[in-house]
Amino acid sequence: MTKRESGDDLWDEFVREFEKNNAVREPSAAERARQARQTKPRRSRRLVLPVAAALLVAAGATAYVLRPSDRAPAAAPAPAPAATTASAPSAHAATASAGAPASAIPLSVFPAQVQGYTLVAKVANPSCTGADTVAPTLAGLITQGHGCVGVNLALYKDADGNQYDLALFTMKDPMECVHLINVLASDPASYQVAVQVPPKDSGLRQLPADSGLVQNFASYGNGMLVGMAQWSDGRTADFGALSDRLSPLTGAVIKNVPV
């Protein structure tokens, strides 16, 4: 073998080795599948979130309209006829702190007739936190504060048979009336006072638990008034008109609260 041939052989060997090391390798089937997944366009998630939010809002609105009394306590037993006199003050009322009322506001604050509204029944309850009167949230707020002497409940009707429930709490501290009203009004879909079952001779029917319900609030002195109204057929519509009918009644009653 000559030096030329030896050099040529070495060069040829070098070229073959170089091409071998730098050749483009054909990917395997697994590698091709992985590359396909990585290059496949991904669906953007940013378009899904607004749709989901819209569905949640719609569901919340539907729940409010169709079941507006979900968090309200169960309907309370029928109150005594309107001629019933006030119950005796509770024992804890006699031990009220200085400056607090010694007894609950009298039932006479509920007139027999108010601008087309007729008093159907009324009752005085020495317990402001009973499970058949208020929901747990309001009961807890009253218990954590200075307390309540008693609550007066009244049921009115108008010429169309619509029902109006009033609950007048005698709070020991008048400043708590404002605080409680602010808390209750901050969540208009939370109903913390039970509606009353109409007496059998009232001409009113007991409405289903999912009937439409509106409420408003007022206070004067130690009195905190919660008013609620329901259409005679329990429909979940025209809440603005129903609120307009409730306001004159609660306005007339709160004026009768003594200082």
PDB file of C-alpha atoms in Angstrom:
ATOM      1  CA  MET A   1       0.000   0.000   0.000  1.00  0.00           C
ATOM      2  CA  THR A   2       1.405   3.393  -1.017  1.00  0.00           C
ATOM      3  CA  LYS A   3       1.335   6.511   1.034  1.00  0.00           C
ATOM      4  CA  ARG A   4      -1.258   7.962  -1.404  1.00  0.00           C
ATOM      5  CA  GLU A   5      -3.530   4.990  -1.042  1.00  0.00           C
ATOM      6  CA  SER A   6      -3.097   5.015   2.710  1.00  0.00           C
ATOM      7  CA  GLY A   7      -4.011   8.713   2.853  1.00  0.00           C
ATOM      8  CA  ASP A   8      -7.027   8.182   0.628  1.00  0.00           C
ATOM      9  CA  ASP A   9      -8.244   5.341   2.771  1.00  0.00           C
ATOM     10  CA  LEU A  10      -7.932   7.413   5.898  1.00  0.00           C
ATOM     11  CA  TRP A  11      -9.798  10.307   4.315  1.00  0.00           C
ATOM     12  CA  ASP A  12     -12.585   8.048   3.096  1.00  0.00           C
ATOM     13  CA  GLU A  13     -12.887   6.565   6.581  1.00  0.00           C
ATOM     14  CA  PHE A  14     -13.057  10.063   8.088  1.00  0.00           C
ATOM     15  CA  VAL A  15     -15.846  11.087   5.657  1.00  0.00           C
ATOM     16  CA  ARG A  16     -17.909   7.990   6.381  1.00  0.00           C
ATOM     17  CA  GLU A  17     -17.547   8.518  10.127  1.00  0.00           C
ATOM     18  CA  PHE A  18     -18.535  12.192   9.852  1.00  0.00           C
ATOM     19  CA  GLU A  19     -21.621  11.437   7.775  1.00  0.00           C
ATOM     20  CA  LYS A  20     -22.615   8.697  10.180  1.00  0.00           C
ATOM     21  CA  ASN A  21     -22.424  10.953  13.226  1.00  0.00           C
ATOM     22  CA  ASN A  22     -24.226  13.878  11.572  1.00  0.00           C
ATOM     23  CA  ALA A  23     -26.879  12.031   9.686  1.00  0.00           C
ATOM     24  CA  VAL A  24     -30.563  13.114  10.288  1.00  0.00           C
ATOM     25  CA  ARG A  25     -32.100  10.427  12.429  1.00  0.00           C
ATOM     26  CA  GLU A  26     -35.646   9.350  11.571  1.00  0.00           C
ATOM     27  CA  PRO A  27     -37.805   9.829  14.719  1.00  0.00           C
ATOM     28  CA  SER A  28     -39.550   6.838  16.180  1.00  0.00           C
ATOM     29  CA  ALA A  29     -43.330   6.413  16.198  1.00  0.00           C
ATOM     30  CA  ALA A  30     -43.510   7.449  19.879  1.00  0.00           C
ATOM     31  CA  GLU A  31     -41.457  10.562  19.213  1.00  0.00           C
ATOM     32  CA  ARG A  32     -43.669  11.514  16.242  1.00  0.00           C
ATOM     33  CA  ALA A  33     -46.802  11.165  18.405  1.00  0.00           C
ATOM     34  CA  ARG A  34     -45.281  13.298  21.146  1.00  0.00           C
ATOM     35  CA  GLN A  35     -44.311  15.994  18.655  1.00  0.00           C
ATOM     36  CA  ALA A  36     -47.833  15.970  17.206  1.00  0.00           C
ATOM     37  CA  ARG A  37     -49.357  16.542  20.663  1.00  0.00           C
ATOM     38  CA  GLN A  38     -46.951  19.399  21.357  1.00  0.00           C
ATOM     39  CA  THR A  39     -47.678  21.155  18.084  1.00  0.00           C
ATOM     40  CA  LYS A  40     -51.478  20.670  18.209  1.00  0.00           C
ATOM     41  CA  PRO A  41     -53.246  24.044  18.792  1.00  0.00           C
ATOM     42  CA  ARG A  42     -54.576  24.428  22.355  1.00  0.00           C
ATOM     43  CA  ARG A  43     -58.020  25.847  23.136  1.00  0.00           C
ATOM     44  CA  SER A  44     -57.814  29.095  25.050  1.00  0.00           C
ATOM     45  CA  ARG A  45     -59.346  28.962  28.529  1.00  0.00           C
ATOM     46  CA  ARG A  46     -59.820  32.698  28.753  1.00  0.00           C
ATOM     47  CA  LEU A  47     -63.037  32.447  26.732  1.00  0.00           C
ATOM     48  CA  VAL A  48     -64.557  29.925  29.111  1.00  0.00           C
ATOM     49  CA  LEU A  49     -64.394  32.024  32.279  1.00  0.00           C
ATOM     50  CA  PRO A  50     -66.764  34.807  31.218  1.00  0.00           C
ATOM     51  CA  VAL A  51     -69.306  32.226  30.066  1.00  0.00           C
ATOM     52  CA  ALA A  52     -69.094  30.421  33.414  1.00  0.00           C
ATOM     53  CA  ALA A  53     -69.500  33.700  35.268  1.00  0.00           C
ATOM     54  CA  ALA A  54     -72.563  34.565  33.224  1.00  0.00           C
ATOM     55  CA  LEU A  55     -74.114  31.203  34.019  1.00  0.00           C
ATOM     56  CA  LEU A  56     -73.514  31.711  37.730  1.00  0.00           C
ATOM     57  CA  VAL A  57     -75.167  35.109  37.642  1.00  0.00           C
ATOM     58  CA  ALA A  58     -78.143  33.740  35.775  1.00  0.00           C
ATOM     59  CA  ALA A  59     -78.500  30.845  38.206  1.00  0.00           C
ATOM     60  CA  GLY A  60     -78.320  33.173  41.178  1.00  0.00           C
ATOM     61  CA  ALA A  61     -81.000  35.428  39.748  1.00  0.00           C
ATOM     62  CA  THR A  62     -83.249  32.455  39.052  1.00  0.00           C
ATOM     63  CA  ALA A  63     -82.790  31.114  42.574  1.00  0.00           C
ATOM     64  CA  TYR A  64     -83.706  34.490  44.011  1.00  0.00           C
ATOM     65  CA  VAL A  65     -86.849  34.853  41.926  1.00  0.00           C
ATOM     66  CA  LEU A  66     -88.154  31.331  42.259  1.00  0.00           C
ATOM     67  CA  ARG A  67     -87.136  30.638  45.840  1.00  0.00           C
ATOM     68  CA  PRO A  68     -86.924  34.004  47.595  1.00  0.00           C
ATOM     69  CA  SER A  69     -87.521  32.581  51.072  1.00  0.00           C
ATOM     70  CA  ASP A  70     -84.810  29.936  51.236  1.00  0.00           C
ATOM     71  CA  ARG A  71     -83.175  31.400  54.326  1.00  0.00           C
ATOM     72  CA  ALA A  72     -86.338  32.518  56.075  1.00  0.00           C
ATOM     73  CA  PRO A  73     -87.529  30.594  59.143  1.00  0.00           C
ATOM     74  CA  ALA A  74     -90.530  28.344  58.761  1.00  0.00           C
ATOM     75  CA  ALA A  75     -93.951  29.978  58.906  1.00  0.00           C
ATOM     76  CA  ALA A  76     -94.911  30.760  62.470  1.00  0.00           C
ATOM     77  CA  PRO A  77     -98.139  29.529  64.048  1.00  0.00           C
ATOM     78  CA  ALA A  78    -101.195  31.699  63.556  1.00  0.00           C
ATOM     79  CA  PRO A  79    -101.065  34.786  65.774  1.00  0.00           C
ATOM     80  CA  ALA A  80    -103.884  35.511  68.180  1.00  0.00           C
ATOM     81  CA  PRO A  81    -106.899  37.473  66.893  1.00  0.00           C
ATOM     82  CA  ALA A  82    -106.467  41.216  66.693  1.00  0.00           C
ATOM     83  CA  ALA A  83    -108.379  41.788  69.912  1.00  0.00           C
ATOM     84  CA  THR A  84    -105.786  39.902  71.986  1.00  0.00           C
ATOM     85  CA  THR A  85    -104.087  42.007  74.638  1.00  0.00           C
ATOM     86  CA  ALA A  86    -100.359  42.182  75.131  1.00  0.00           C
ATOM     87  CA  SER A  87     -98.633  39.443  77.065  1.00  0.00           C
ATOM     88  CA  ALA A  88     -96.963  40.187  80.372  1.00  0.00           C
ATOM     89  CA  PRO A  89     -93.383  41.434  80.115  1.00  0.00           C
ATOM     90  CA  SER A  90     -90.745  38.731  80.208  1.00  0.00           C
ATOM     91  CA  ALA A  91     -88.691  38.140  83.340  1.00  0.00           C
ATOM     92  CA  HIS A  92     -85.489  39.407  81.753  1.00  0.00           C
ATOM     93  CA  ALA A  93     -87.209  42.670  80.822  1.00  0.00           C
ATOM     94  CA  ALA A  94     -87.486  43.556  84.509  1.00  0.00           C
ATOM     95  CA  THR A  95     -83.724  43.239  84.865  1.00  0.00           C
ATOM     96  CA  ALA A  96     -82.938  45.444  81.889  1.00  0.00           C
ATOM     97  CA  SER A  97     -79.968  47.715  82.255  1.00  0.00           C
ATOM     98  CA  ALA A  98     -80.387  51.343  83.200  1.00  0.00           C
ATOM     99  CA  GLY A  99     -81.856  53.393  80.361  1.00  0.00           C
ATOM    100  CA  ALA A 100     -83.351  50.352  78.628  1.00  0.00           C
ATOM    101  CA  PRO A 101     -87.144  49.974  78.366  1.00  0.00           C
ATOM    102  CA  ALA A 102     -88.734  47.992  81.199  1.00  0.00           C
ATOM    103  CA  SER A 103     -91.274  46.374  78.895  1.00  0.00           C
ATOM    104  CA  ALA A 104     -91.955  45.849  75.243  1.00  0.00           C
ATOM    105  CA  ILE A 105     -93.673  48.426  73.087  1.00  0.00           C
ATOM    106  CA  PRO A 106     -97.443  47.918  73.471  1.00  0.00           C
ATOM    107  CA  LEU A 107     -99.501  46.155  70.824  1.00  0.00           C
ATOM    108  CA  SER A 108    -101.586  49.300  70.426  1.00  0.00           C
ATOM    109  CA  VAL A 109     -99.007  50.558  67.910  1.00  0.00           C
ATOM    110  CA  PHE A 110    -100.801  48.373  65.373  1.00  0.00           C
ATOM    111  CA  PRO A 111    -103.980  50.230  64.303  1.00  0.00           C
ATOM    112  CA  ALA A 112    -107.075  48.259  63.335  1.00  0.00           C
ATOM    113  CA  GLN A 113    -107.265  50.165  60.047  1.00  0.00           C
ATOM    114  CA  VAL A 114    -104.452  51.884  58.146  1.00  0.00           C
ATOM    115  CA  GLN A 115    -105.120  53.500  54.754  1.00  0.00           C
ATOM    116  CA  GLY A 116    -106.944  50.512  53.328  1.00  0.00           C
ATOM    117  CA  TYR A 117    -105.107  47.875  55.368  1.00  0.00           C
ATOM    118  CA  THR A 118    -107.019  45.784  57.887  1.00  0.00           C
ATOM    119  CA  LEU A 119    -105.434  44.238  60.960  1.00  0.00           C
ATOM    120  CA  VAL A 120    -106.088  40.491  60.927  1.00  0.00           C
ATOM    121  CA  ALA A 121    -104.167  39.349  64.006  1.00  0.00           C
ATOM    122  CA  LYS A 122    -101.510  40.473  66.462  1.00  0.00           C
ATOM    123  CA  VAL A 123     -99.522  38.906  69.287  1.00  0.00           C
ATOM    124  CA  ALA A 124     -96.792  39.874  71.729  1.00  0.00           C
ATOM    125  CA  ASN A 125     -93.848  37.520  72.187  1.00  0.00           C
ATOM    126  CA  PRO A 126     -91.407  38.030  75.082  1.00  0.00           C
ATOM    127  CA  SER A 127     -88.711  36.092  73.199  1.00  0.00           C
ATOM    128  CA  CYS A 128     -87.037  37.879  70.309  1.00  0.00           C
ATOM    129  CA  THR A 129     -84.861  34.951  69.259  1.00  0.00           C
ATOM    130  CA  GLY A 130     -87.261  32.005  69.025  1.00  0.00           C
ATOM    131  CA  ALA A 131     -86.715  29.641  66.118  1.00  0.00           C
ATOM    132  CA  ASP A 132     -90.348  30.100  65.031  1.00  0.00           C
ATOM    133  CA  THR A 133     -89.908  33.887  64.858  1.00  0.00           C
ATOM    134  CA  VAL A 134     -86.433  34.728  63.541  1.00  0.00           C
ATOM    135  CA  ALA A 135     -83.691  33.027  61.556  1.00  0.00           C
ATOM    136  CA  PRO A 136     -80.320  32.156  63.157  1.00  0.00           C
ATOM    137  CA  THR A 137     -78.483  35.201  61.788  1.00  0.00           C
ATOM    138  CA  LEU A 138     -80.801  37.733  63.400  1.00  0.00           C
ATOM    139  CA  ALA A 139     -81.059  35.666  66.585  1.00  0.00           C
ATOM    140  CA  GLY A 140     -77.277  35.677  66.862  1.00  0.00           C
ATOM    141  CA  LEU A 141     -77.012  39.419  66.265  1.00  0.00           C
ATOM    142  CA  ILE A 142     -79.568  40.128  68.989  1.00  0.00           C
ATOM    143  CA  THR A 143     -77.898  37.746  71.439  1.00  0.00           C
ATOM    144  CA  GLN A 144     -74.445  39.204  70.839  1.00  0.00           C
ATOM    145  CA  GLY A 145     -75.707  42.754  71.409  1.00  0.00           C
ATOM    146  CA  HIS A 146     -77.444  44.351  74.371  1.00  0.00           C
ATOM    147  CA  GLY A 147     -80.546  42.261  73.803  1.00  0.00           C
ATOM    148  CA  CYS A 148     -84.221  42.682  73.089  1.00  0.00           C
ATOM    149  CA  VAL A 149     -87.153  43.051  75.487  1.00  0.00           C
ATOM    150  CA  GLY A 150     -89.789  41.515  73.226  1.00  0.00           C
ATOM    151  CA  VAL A 151     -91.230  41.436  69.725  1.00  0.00           C
ATOM    152  CA  ASN A 152     -94.759  42.274  68.581  1.00  0.00           C
ATOM    153  CA  LEU A 153     -96.097  40.508  65.509  1.00  0.00           C
ATOM    154  CA  ALA A 154     -99.006  41.652  63.359  1.00  0.00           C
ATOM    155  CA  LEU A 155    -100.673  40.453  60.190  1.00  0.00           C
ATOM    156  CA  TYR A 156    -102.534  42.816  57.870  1.00  0.00           C
ATOM    157  CA  LYS A 157    -104.398  42.393  54.605  1.00  0.00           C
ATOM    158  CA  ASP A 158    -105.568  44.802  51.932  1.00  0.00           C
ATOM    159  CA  ALA A 159    -108.696  44.810  49.794  1.00  0.00           C
ATOM    160  CA  ASP A 160    -107.034  42.479  47.280  1.00  0.00           C
ATOM    161  CA  GLY A 161    -106.127  39.887  49.896  1.00  0.00           C
ATOM    162  CA  ASN A 162    -102.397  40.591  49.822  1.00  0.00           C
ATOM    163  CA  GLN A 163    -100.650  39.762  53.101  1.00  0.00           C
ATOM    164  CA  TYR A 164     -98.436  42.044  55.192  1.00  0.00           C
ATOM    165  CA  ASP A 165     -96.394  40.777  58.147  1.00  0.00           C
ATOM    166  CA  LEU A 166     -94.925  43.226  60.650  1.00  0.00           C
ATOM    167  CA  ALA A 167     -92.428  42.418  63.396  1.00  0.00           C
ATOM    168  CA  LEU A 168     -91.644  45.194  65.877  1.00  0.00           C
ATOM    169  CA  PHE A 169     -88.656  44.498  68.134  1.00  0.00           C
ATOM    170  CA  THR A 170     -88.126  46.467  71.334  1.00  0.00           C
ATOM    171  CA  MET A 171     -84.350  46.738  71.541  1.00  0.00           C
ATOM    172  CA  LYS A 172     -82.638  47.596  74.844  1.00  0.00           C
ATOM    173  CA  ASP A 173     -80.178  49.873  73.070  1.00  0.00           C
ATOM    174  CA  PRO A 174     -81.741  52.172  70.436  1.00  0.00           C
ATOM    175  CA  MET A 175     -78.407  52.415  68.617  1.00  0.00           C
ATOM    176  CA  GLU A 176     -78.612  48.715  67.855  1.00  0.00           C
ATOM    177  CA  CYS A 177     -81.759  49.338  65.808  1.00  0.00           C
ATOM    178  CA  VAL A 178     -79.741  51.268  63.247  1.00  0.00           C
ATOM    179  CA  HIS A 179     -76.941  48.697  63.268  1.00  0.00           C
ATOM    180  CA  LEU A 180     -79.285  45.740  62.784  1.00  0.00           C
ATOM    181  CA  ILE A 181     -81.206  47.448  60.008  1.00  0.00           C
ATOM    182  CA  ASN A 182     -77.972  48.168  58.146  1.00  0.00           C
ATOM    183  CA  VAL A 183     -76.969  44.516  58.445  1.00  0.00           C
ATOM    184  CA  LEU A 184     -80.359  43.174  57.360  1.00  0.00           C
ATOM    185  CA  ALA A 185     -80.752  45.612  54.473  1.00  0.00           C
ATOM    186  CA  SER A 186     -77.297  44.766  53.135  1.00  0.00           C
ATOM    187  CA  ASP A 187     -78.621  41.392  51.958  1.00  0.00           C
ATOM    188  CA  PRO A 188     -82.108  41.901  50.466  1.00  0.00           C
ATOM    189  CA  ALA A 189     -82.438  38.200  49.658  1.00  0.00           C
ATOM    190  CA  SER A 190     -81.989  37.161  53.291  1.00  0.00           C
ATOM    191  CA  TYR A 191     -85.303  36.938  55.147  1.00  0.00           C
ATOM    192  CA  GLN A 192     -84.694  36.781  58.869  1.00  0.00           C
ATOM    193  CA  VAL A 193     -88.254  37.034  60.211  1.00  0.00           C
ATOM    194  CA  ALA A 194     -90.942  34.402  59.764  1.00  0.00           C
ATOM    195  CA  VAL A 195     -94.208  35.157  58.017  1.00  0.00           C
ATOM    196  CA  GLN A 196     -97.315  34.366  60.038  1.00  0.00           C
ATOM    197  CA  VAL A 197     -99.863  31.687  59.215  1.00  0.00           C
ATOM    198  CA  PRO A 198    -103.208  33.471  58.717  1.00  0.00           C
ATOM    199  CA  PRO A 199    -106.005  32.515  61.148  1.00  0.00           C
ATOM    200  CA  LYS A 200    -108.635  30.238  59.636  1.00  0.00           C
ATOM    201  CA  ASP A 201    -111.359  32.870  59.817  1.00  0.00           C
ATOM    202  CA  SER A 202    -109.244  35.615  58.222  1.00  0.00           C
ATOM    203  CA  GLY A 203    -110.194  34.872  54.631  1.00  0.00           C
ATOM    204  CA  LEU A 204    -106.502  34.497  53.792  1.00  0.00           C
ATOM    205  CA  ARG A 205    -104.778  31.312  52.720  1.00  0.00           C
ATOM    206  CA  GLN A 206    -101.407  30.041  53.834  1.00  0.00           C
ATOM    207  CA  LEU A 207     -99.051  30.740  50.960  1.00  0.00           C
ATOM    208  CA  PRO A 208     -96.384  28.259  49.801  1.00  0.00           C
ATOM    209  CA  ALA A 209     -92.864  28.655  51.157  1.00  0.00           C
ATOM    210  CA  ASP A 210     -91.546  29.667  47.715  1.00  0.00           C
ATOM    211  CA  SER A 211     -93.971  32.582  47.345  1.00  0.00           C
ATOM    212  CA  GLY A 212     -92.602  35.977  46.396  1.00  0.00           C
ATOM    213  CA  LEU A 213     -91.663  38.169  49.344  1.00  0.00           C
ATOM    214  CA  VAL A 214     -90.427  41.734  49.778  1.00  0.00           C
ATOM    215  CA  GLN A 215     -89.340  43.470  52.957  1.00  0.00           C
ATOM    216  CA  ASN A 216     -88.452  46.881  54.329  1.00  0.00           C
ATOM    217  CA  PHE A 217     -87.161  48.275  57.620  1.00  0.00           C
ATOM    218  CA  ALA A 218     -87.750  51.245  59.898  1.00  0.00           C
ATOM    219  CA  SER A 219     -86.748  52.306  63.392  1.00  0.00           C
ATOM    220  CA  TYR A 220     -87.715  54.884  65.989  1.00  0.00           C
ATOM    221  CA  GLY A 221     -86.535  55.066  69.558  1.00  0.00           C
ATOM    222  CA  ASN A 222     -86.110  51.507  70.813  1.00  0.00           C
ATOM    223  CA  GLY A 223     -88.322  50.072  68.105  1.00  0.00           C
ATOM    224  CA  MET A 224     -87.014  48.184  65.082  1.00  0.00           C
ATOM    225  CA  LEU A 225     -89.692  47.333  62.538  1.00  0.00           C
ATOM    226  CA  VAL A 226     -89.363  44.651  59.869  1.00  0.00           C
ATOM    227  CA  GLY A 227     -92.143  44.679  57.287  1.00  0.00           C
ATOM    228  CA  MET A 228     -92.834  41.937  54.746  1.00  0.00           C
ATOM    229  CA  ALA A 229     -95.406  41.650  51.967  1.00  0.00           C
ATOM    230  CA  GLN A 230     -96.696  38.846  49.736  1.00  0.00           C
ATOM    231  CA  TRP A 231     -99.135  38.864  46.846  1.00  0.00           C
ATOM    232  CA  SER A 232    -102.402  37.040  47.513  1.00  0.00           C
ATOM    233  CA  ASP A 233    -101.487  34.377  44.945  1.00  0.00           C
ATOM    234  CA  GLY A 234     -97.837  34.156  46.051  1.00  0.00           C
ATOM    235  CA  ARG A 235     -96.528  35.125  42.614  1.00  0.00           C
ATOM    236  CA  THR A 236     -92.862  35.998  42.183  1.00  0.00           C
ATOM    237  CA  ALA A 237     -93.340  39.104  40.072  1.00  0.00           C
ATOM    238  CA  ASP A 238     -94.041  42.834  40.326  1.00  0.00           C
ATOM    239  CA  PHE A 239     -91.883  43.197  43.430  1.00  0.00           C
ATOM    240  CA  GLY A 240     -91.593  46.949  42.930  1.00  0.00           C
ATOM    241  CA  ALA A 241     -95.366  47.379  43.076  1.00  0.00           C
ATOM    242  CA  LEU A 242     -95.525  45.125  46.124  1.00  0.00           C
ATOM    243  CA  SER A 243     -92.900  47.212  47.897  1.00  0.00           C
ATOM    244  CA  ASP A 244     -94.902  50.356  47.133  1.00  0.00           C
ATOM    245  CA  ARG A 245     -97.896  48.796  48.861  1.00  0.00           C
ATOM    246  CA  LEU A 246     -95.866  47.820  51.930  1.00  0.00           C
ATOM    247  CA  SER A 247     -94.278  51.214  52.592  1.00  0.00           C
ATOM    248  CA  PRO A 248     -97.412  53.157  53.696  1.00  0.00           C
ATOM    249  CA  LEU A 249     -98.233  50.477  56.267  1.00  0.00           C
ATOM    250  CA  THR A 250     -94.807  50.328  57.877  1.00  0.00           C
ATOM    251  CA  GLY A 251     -94.595  54.110  57.770  1.00  0.00           C
ATOM    252  CA  ALA A 252     -97.869  54.454  59.670  1.00  0.00           C
ATOM    253  CA  VAL A 253     -96.922  51.897  62.315  1.00  0.00           C
ATOM    254  CA  ILE A 254     -93.448  53.246  63.075  1.00  0.00           C
ATOM    255  CA  LYS A 255     -95.006  56.672  63.802  1.00  0.00           C
ATOM    256  CA  ASN A 256     -96.923  55.083  66.684  1.00  0.00           C
ATOM    257  CA  VAL A 257     -93.795  53.845  68.458  1.00  0.00           C
ATOM    258  CA  PRO A 258     -93.318  55.806  71.727  1.00  0.00           C
ATOM    259  CA  VAL A 259     -89.976  57.306  72.582  1.00  0.00           C
TER     260      VAL A 259
END
